[in-house]
């Protein structure tokens, strides 16, 4: 028989290093490091950096949070002037990416709003993309249907019975969750496989 295992002391968790004090140089360098890894809107960048400031102020209680936030606004202003922060470019990139993934206008709008973009900029960016790329809700919904193999991209048509109606209702729900309205979802699910492949949308 094996001897009973000895209780081994659990390894101590690594302690997070103490937050650094806030200085203009620190905020500039930390901000650059973040933007090298992630695209961000001005509002989202401000939120991320504000959390850094709050952690630092909890560790260094002699710091003035208001003074640190003023430093941050200076960094944001410089990054905006240099083009490192550009909400229009960020919004256009996000819209193109989300359209390629097959998301609808409502879902894209909610995503961009969560990143701090305003409704006017969101609407203008969506309209510009859809007009330039001819890539509105219907095209995106067909793209999603192809990826999910629903509607005209199913291996077999919906059966003309109660089960077929249940399957179609389920697929309408999938399109709705991706941000598409009833009319678009219904059009996509009712279109023939031939029309979907040819990009021919019946009136």
PDB file of C-alpha atoms in Angstrom:
ATOM      1  CA  UNK A   1       0.000   0.000   0.000  1.00  0.00           C
ATOM      2  CA  UNK A   2       1.071   3.512  -0.711  1.00  0.00           C
ATOM      3  CA  UNK A   3       1.713   5.644   2.327  1.00  0.00           C
ATOM      4  CA  UNK A   4      -0.925   8.348   2.781  1.00  0.00           C
ATOM      5  CA  UNK A   5      -0.096  11.449   0.855  1.00  0.00           C
ATOM      6  CA  UNK A   6       1.408  14.156   2.944  1.00  0.00           C
ATOM      7  CA  UNK A   7      -0.475  17.394   3.051  1.00  0.00           C
ATOM      8  CA  UNK A   8       1.470  19.684   0.805  1.00  0.00           C
ATOM      9  CA  UNK A   9       1.318  23.393   1.474  1.00  0.00           C
ATOM     10  CA  UNK A  10      -0.630  25.085  -1.287  1.00  0.00           C
ATOM     11  CA  UNK A  11       1.521  27.318  -3.434  1.00  0.00           C
ATOM     12  CA  UNK A  12       1.058  30.935  -2.559  1.00  0.00           C
ATOM     13  CA  UNK A  13      -0.692  33.005  -5.158  1.00  0.00           C
ATOM     14  CA  UNK A  14       1.409  35.611  -6.823  1.00  0.00           C
ATOM     15  CA  UNK A  15       0.604  38.975  -5.421  1.00  0.00           C
ATOM     16  CA  UNK A  16      -0.240  41.661  -7.913  1.00  0.00           C
ATOM     17  CA  UNK A  17       2.376  44.381  -7.931  1.00  0.00           C
ATOM     18  CA  UNK A  18       1.358  47.559  -6.209  1.00  0.00           C
ATOM     19  CA  UNK A  19      -0.151  50.058  -8.673  1.00  0.00           C
ATOM     20  CA  UNK A  20       2.222  52.756  -9.815  1.00  0.00           C
ATOM     21  CA  UNK A  21       1.740  56.366  -8.952  1.00  0.00           C
ATOM     22  CA  UNK A  22      -0.013  58.408 -11.610  1.00  0.00           C
ATOM     23  CA  UNK A  23       2.097  60.807 -13.643  1.00  0.00           C
ATOM     24  CA  UNK A  24       1.580  62.227 -17.144  1.00  0.00           C
ATOM     25  CA  UNK A  25       4.381  59.995 -18.455  1.00  0.00           C
ATOM     26  CA  UNK A  26       2.890  56.902 -16.845  1.00  0.00           C
ATOM     27  CA  UNK A  27      -0.555  57.583 -18.326  1.00  0.00           C
ATOM     28  CA  UNK A  28       0.975  58.269 -21.742  1.00  0.00           C
ATOM     29  CA  UNK A  29       3.014  55.058 -21.745  1.00  0.00           C
ATOM     30  CA  UNK A  30       0.229  52.908 -20.276  1.00  0.00           C
ATOM     31  CA  UNK A  31      -2.190  54.334 -22.822  1.00  0.00           C
ATOM     32  CA  UNK A  32       0.170  53.622 -25.716  1.00  0.00           C
ATOM     33  CA  UNK A  33       0.652  50.063 -24.496  1.00  0.00           C
ATOM     34  CA  UNK A  34      -3.101  49.518 -24.336  1.00  0.00           C
ATOM     35  CA  UNK A  35      -3.750  50.946 -27.809  1.00  0.00           C
ATOM     36  CA  UNK A  36      -0.975  48.809 -29.284  1.00  0.00           C
ATOM     37  CA  UNK A  37      -2.995  45.758 -28.244  1.00  0.00           C
ATOM     38  CA  UNK A  38      -6.607  46.894 -28.529  1.00  0.00           C
ATOM     39  CA  UNK A  39      -8.620  49.238 -30.717  1.00  0.00           C
ATOM     40  CA  UNK A  40     -10.725  51.566 -28.595  1.00  0.00           C
ATOM     41  CA  UNK A  41     -13.096  54.476 -28.783  1.00  0.00           C
ATOM     42  CA  UNK A  42     -12.258  57.591 -26.792  1.00  0.00           C
ATOM     43  CA  UNK A  43     -14.932  56.771 -24.216  1.00  0.00           C
ATOM     44  CA  UNK A  44     -13.805  53.167 -23.789  1.00  0.00           C
ATOM     45  CA  UNK A  45     -10.171  54.236 -23.508  1.00  0.00           C
ATOM     46  CA  UNK A  46     -11.158  56.798 -20.875  1.00  0.00           C
ATOM     47  CA  UNK A  47     -13.009  54.101 -18.914  1.00  0.00           C
ATOM     48  CA  UNK A  48     -10.039  51.700 -19.001  1.00  0.00           C
ATOM     49  CA  UNK A  49      -7.567  54.354 -17.915  1.00  0.00           C
ATOM     50  CA  UNK A  50      -9.891  55.683 -15.215  1.00  0.00           C
ATOM     51  CA  UNK A  51      -9.915  52.223 -13.636  1.00  0.00           C
ATOM     52  CA  UNK A  52      -6.106  52.346 -13.559  1.00  0.00           C
ATOM     53  CA  UNK A  53      -6.280  55.727 -11.872  1.00  0.00           C
ATOM     54  CA  UNK A  54      -8.767  54.475  -9.286  1.00  0.00           C
ATOM     55  CA  UNK A  55      -6.563  51.473  -8.416  1.00  0.00           C
ATOM     56  CA  UNK A  56      -3.560  53.755  -8.061  1.00  0.00           C
ATOM     57  CA  UNK A  57      -5.448  56.226  -5.878  1.00  0.00           C
ATOM     58  CA  UNK A  58      -6.574  53.435  -3.558  1.00  0.00           C
ATOM     59  CA  UNK A  59      -2.942  52.371  -3.139  1.00  0.00           C
ATOM     60  CA  UNK A  60      -1.532  55.901  -2.909  1.00  0.00           C
ATOM     61  CA  UNK A  61      -4.048  57.809  -0.845  1.00  0.00           C
ATOM     62  CA  UNK A  62      -2.097  61.064  -1.055  1.00  0.00           C
ATOM     63  CA  UNK A  63      -2.915  61.353  -4.767  1.00  0.00           C
ATOM     64  CA  UNK A  64      -5.726  63.602  -5.952  1.00  0.00           C
ATOM     65  CA  UNK A  65      -8.130  61.673  -8.173  1.00  0.00           C
ATOM     66  CA  UNK A  66      -9.296  64.895  -9.792  1.00  0.00           C
ATOM     67  CA  UNK A  67      -5.721  65.866 -10.677  1.00  0.00           C
ATOM     68  CA  UNK A  68      -5.101  62.404 -12.137  1.00  0.00           C
ATOM     69  CA  UNK A  69      -8.250  62.624 -14.254  1.00  0.00           C
ATOM     70  CA  UNK A  70      -7.123  66.016 -15.533  1.00  0.00           C
ATOM     71  CA  UNK A  71      -3.824  64.420 -16.600  1.00  0.00           C
ATOM     72  CA  UNK A  72      -5.810  61.706 -18.381  1.00  0.00           C
ATOM     73  CA  UNK A  73      -7.829  64.249 -20.343  1.00  0.00           C
ATOM     74  CA  UNK A  74      -4.562  65.761 -21.542  1.00  0.00           C
ATOM     75  CA  UNK A  75      -3.389  62.348 -22.756  1.00  0.00           C
ATOM     76  CA  UNK A  76      -6.706  61.741 -24.539  1.00  0.00           C
ATOM     77  CA  UNK A  77      -6.463  65.140 -26.223  1.00  0.00           C
ATOM     78  CA  UNK A  78      -2.933  64.410 -27.471  1.00  0.00           C
ATOM     79  CA  UNK A  79      -3.875  60.919 -28.670  1.00  0.00           C
ATOM     80  CA  UNK A  80      -6.882  62.363 -30.502  1.00  0.00           C
ATOM     81  CA  UNK A  81      -4.770  65.037 -32.189  1.00  0.00           C
ATOM     82  CA  UNK A  82      -2.228  62.427 -33.304  1.00  0.00           C
ATOM     83  CA  UNK A  83      -4.922  60.056 -34.599  1.00  0.00           C
ATOM     84  CA  UNK A  84      -4.270  57.288 -32.078  1.00  0.00           C
ATOM     85  CA  UNK A  85      -7.833  57.815 -30.888  1.00  0.00           C
ATOM     86  CA  UNK A  86     -10.324  58.355 -33.704  1.00  0.00           C
ATOM     87  CA  UNK A  87     -13.934  57.476 -33.037  1.00  0.00           C
ATOM     88  CA  UNK A  88     -14.938  57.691 -36.707  1.00  0.00           C
ATOM     89  CA  UNK A  89     -12.213  55.274 -37.798  1.00  0.00           C
ATOM     90  CA  UNK A  90     -12.920  52.978 -34.862  1.00  0.00           C
ATOM     91  CA  UNK A  91     -16.639  52.959 -35.639  1.00  0.00           C
ATOM     92  CA  UNK A  92     -16.092  52.249 -39.344  1.00  0.00           C
ATOM     93  CA  UNK A  93     -13.735  49.365 -38.563  1.00  0.00           C
ATOM     94  CA  UNK A  94     -16.175  47.870 -36.061  1.00  0.00           C
ATOM     95  CA  UNK A  95     -19.147  48.160 -38.431  1.00  0.00           C
ATOM     96  CA  UNK A  96     -17.246  46.441 -41.255  1.00  0.00           C
ATOM     97  CA  UNK A  97     -16.129  43.640 -38.925  1.00  0.00           C
ATOM     98  CA  UNK A  98     -19.580  43.077 -37.418  1.00  0.00           C
ATOM     99  CA  UNK A  99     -21.288  43.149 -40.819  1.00  0.00           C
ATOM    100  CA  UNK A 100     -18.869  40.460 -42.016  1.00  0.00           C
ATOM    101  CA  UNK A 101     -19.894  38.367 -39.022  1.00  0.00           C
ATOM    102  CA  UNK A 102     -23.519  38.693 -40.105  1.00  0.00           C
ATOM    103  CA  UNK A 103     -24.866  41.043 -37.437  1.00  0.00           C
ATOM    104  CA  UNK A 104     -27.851  43.301 -37.966  1.00  0.00           C
ATOM    105  CA  UNK A 105     -28.188  47.034 -37.472  1.00  0.00           C
ATOM    106  CA  UNK A 106     -29.714  46.749 -34.000  1.00  0.00           C
ATOM    107  CA  UNK A 107     -26.999  44.420 -32.709  1.00  0.00           C
ATOM    108  CA  UNK A 108     -24.234  46.562 -34.191  1.00  0.00           C
ATOM    109  CA  UNK A 109     -25.765  49.707 -32.729  1.00  0.00           C
ATOM    110  CA  UNK A 110     -25.934  48.136 -29.274  1.00  0.00           C
ATOM    111  CA  UNK A 111     -22.328  46.947 -29.520  1.00  0.00           C
ATOM    112  CA  UNK A 112     -21.027  50.371 -30.556  1.00  0.00           C
ATOM    113  CA  UNK A 113     -23.104  52.109 -27.906  1.00  0.00           C
ATOM    114  CA  UNK A 114     -21.550  49.839 -25.275  1.00  0.00           C
ATOM    115  CA  UNK A 115     -18.147  51.072 -26.485  1.00  0.00           C
ATOM    116  CA  UNK A 116     -19.134  54.677 -25.898  1.00  0.00           C
ATOM    117  CA  UNK A 117     -20.052  55.879 -29.384  1.00  0.00           C
ATOM    118  CA  UNK A 118     -22.982  58.276 -29.664  1.00  0.00           C
ATOM    119  CA  UNK A 119     -26.193  57.502 -31.593  1.00  0.00           C
ATOM    120  CA  UNK A 120     -25.553  60.097 -34.320  1.00  0.00           C
ATOM    121  CA  UNK A 121     -22.072  58.757 -35.074  1.00  0.00           C
ATOM    122  CA  UNK A 122     -23.354  55.167 -35.017  1.00  0.00           C
ATOM    123  CA  UNK A 123     -26.157  55.946 -37.477  1.00  0.00           C
ATOM    124  CA  UNK A 124     -23.871  57.902 -39.813  1.00  0.00           C
ATOM    125  CA  UNK A 125     -21.207  55.181 -39.761  1.00  0.00           C
ATOM    126  CA  UNK A 126     -23.710  52.418 -40.485  1.00  0.00           C
ATOM    127  CA  UNK A 127     -25.314  54.377 -43.316  1.00  0.00           C
ATOM    128  CA  UNK A 128     -21.950  55.203 -44.892  1.00  0.00           C
ATOM    129  CA  UNK A 129     -20.776  51.590 -44.734  1.00  0.00           C
ATOM    130  CA  UNK A 130     -24.001  50.117 -46.082  1.00  0.00           C
ATOM    131  CA  UNK A 131     -24.140  52.582 -48.990  1.00  0.00           C
ATOM    132  CA  UNK A 132     -20.481  52.233 -49.961  1.00  0.00           C
ATOM    133  CA  UNK A 133     -20.336  48.446 -49.623  1.00  0.00           C
ATOM    134  CA  UNK A 134     -23.942  47.651 -50.598  1.00  0.00           C
ATOM    135  CA  UNK A 135     -23.876  45.648 -47.399  1.00  0.00           C
ATOM    136  CA  UNK A 136     -27.028  46.301 -45.396  1.00  0.00           C
ATOM    137  CA  UNK A 137     -29.136  44.119 -43.149  1.00  0.00           C
ATOM    138  CA  UNK A 138     -30.319  41.754 -45.873  1.00  0.00           C
ATOM    139  CA  UNK A 139     -26.810  40.955 -47.106  1.00  0.00           C
ATOM    140  CA  UNK A 140     -25.601  40.473 -43.524  1.00  0.00           C
ATOM    141  CA  UNK A 141     -28.573  38.247 -42.673  1.00  0.00           C
ATOM    142  CA  UNK A 142     -27.884  36.051 -45.703  1.00  0.00           C
ATOM    143  CA  UNK A 143     -24.250  35.832 -44.647  1.00  0.00           C
ATOM    144  CA  UNK A 144     -25.286  34.682 -41.181  1.00  0.00           C
ATOM    145  CA  UNK A 145     -27.801  32.215 -42.621  1.00  0.00           C
ATOM    146  CA  UNK A 146     -25.082  30.696 -44.782  1.00  0.00           C
ATOM    147  CA  UNK A 147     -22.746  30.324 -41.802  1.00  0.00           C
ATOM    148  CA  UNK A 148     -25.449  28.838 -39.573  1.00  0.00           C
ATOM    149  CA  UNK A 149     -26.895  26.713 -42.419  1.00  0.00           C
ATOM    150  CA  UNK A 150     -30.423  27.985 -41.912  1.00  0.00           C
ATOM    151  CA  UNK A 151     -33.116  29.154 -44.327  1.00  0.00           C
ATOM    152  CA  UNK A 152     -32.053  28.666 -47.963  1.00  0.00           C
ATOM    153  CA  UNK A 153     -28.742  27.141 -46.863  1.00  0.00           C
ATOM    154  CA  UNK A 154     -30.280  24.180 -45.039  1.00  0.00           C
ATOM    155  CA  UNK A 155     -29.418  20.747 -46.358  1.00  0.00           C
ATOM    156  CA  UNK A 156     -33.163  20.137 -46.813  1.00  0.00           C
ATOM    157  CA  UNK A 157     -36.067  22.612 -47.072  1.00  0.00           C
ATOM    158  CA  UNK A 158     -38.295  23.170 -44.049  1.00  0.00           C
ATOM    159  CA  UNK A 159     -40.866  20.362 -44.006  1.00  0.00           C
ATOM    160  CA  UNK A 160     -44.435  21.586 -44.655  1.00  0.00           C
ATOM    161  CA  UNK A 161     -45.750  20.512 -41.270  1.00  0.00           C
ATOM    162  CA  UNK A 162     -45.755  21.543 -37.626  1.00  0.00           C
ATOM    163  CA  UNK A 163     -42.149  20.448 -37.170  1.00  0.00           C
ATOM    164  CA  UNK A 164     -41.070  22.598 -40.108  1.00  0.00           C
ATOM    165  CA  UNK A 165     -42.840  25.593 -38.596  1.00  0.00           C
ATOM    166  CA  UNK A 166     -41.080  24.996 -35.271  1.00  0.00           C
ATOM    167  CA  UNK A 167     -37.710  24.873 -37.011  1.00  0.00           C
ATOM    168  CA  UNK A 168     -38.452  28.063 -38.930  1.00  0.00           C
ATOM    169  CA  UNK A 169     -39.563  29.839 -35.740  1.00  0.00           C
ATOM    170  CA  UNK A 170     -36.351  28.734 -34.029  1.00  0.00           C
ATOM    171  CA  UNK A 171     -34.274  30.098 -36.917  1.00  0.00           C
ATOM    172  CA  UNK A 172     -36.190  33.381 -36.873  1.00  0.00           C
ATOM    173  CA  UNK A 173     -35.178  33.667 -33.233  1.00  0.00           C
ATOM    174  CA  UNK A 174     -31.529  33.182 -34.170  1.00  0.00           C
ATOM    175  CA  UNK A 175     -31.773  35.993 -36.714  1.00  0.00           C
ATOM    176  CA  UNK A 176     -33.596  38.234 -34.235  1.00  0.00           C
ATOM    177  CA  UNK A 177     -30.860  37.709 -31.635  1.00  0.00           C
ATOM    178  CA  UNK A 178     -28.322  38.796 -34.259  1.00  0.00           C
ATOM    179  CA  UNK A 179     -30.142  42.126 -34.568  1.00  0.00           C
ATOM    180  CA  UNK A 180     -32.449  41.591 -37.546  1.00  0.00           C
ATOM    181  CA  UNK A 181     -36.083  42.664 -37.681  1.00  0.00           C
ATOM    182  CA  UNK A 182     -39.051  40.471 -38.556  1.00  0.00           C
ATOM    183  CA  UNK A 183     -39.224  41.501 -42.229  1.00  0.00           C
ATOM    184  CA  UNK A 184     -35.543  40.741 -42.896  1.00  0.00           C
ATOM    185  CA  UNK A 185     -35.698  37.443 -41.020  1.00  0.00           C
ATOM    186  CA  UNK A 186     -38.833  36.367 -42.868  1.00  0.00           C
ATOM    187  CA  UNK A 187     -37.347  37.325 -46.242  1.00  0.00           C
ATOM    188  CA  UNK A 188     -34.174  35.333 -45.585  1.00  0.00           C
ATOM    189  CA  UNK A 189     -36.005  32.218 -44.417  1.00  0.00           C
ATOM    190  CA  UNK A 190     -38.497  32.284 -47.298  1.00  0.00           C
ATOM    191  CA  UNK A 191     -36.047  32.918 -50.138  1.00  0.00           C
ATOM    192  CA  UNK A 192     -35.165  29.988 -52.387  1.00  0.00           C
ATOM    193  CA  UNK A 193     -31.692  28.472 -52.385  1.00  0.00           C
ATOM    194  CA  UNK A 194     -31.214  29.524 -56.031  1.00  0.00           C
ATOM    195  CA  UNK A 195     -32.138  33.147 -55.356  1.00  0.00           C
ATOM    196  CA  UNK A 196     -29.915  33.213 -52.264  1.00  0.00           C
ATOM    197  CA  UNK A 197     -26.914  31.915 -54.208  1.00  0.00           C
ATOM    198  CA  UNK A 198     -27.514  34.371 -57.066  1.00  0.00           C
ATOM    199  CA  UNK A 199     -28.181  37.292 -54.754  1.00  0.00           C
ATOM    200  CA  UNK A 200     -31.611  37.735 -56.355  1.00  0.00           C
ATOM    201  CA  UNK A 201     -34.147  38.959 -53.834  1.00  0.00           C
ATOM    202  CA  UNK A 202     -37.762  38.575 -54.955  1.00  0.00           C
ATOM    203  CA  UNK A 203     -39.980  41.653 -54.480  1.00  0.00           C
TER     204      UNK A 203
END
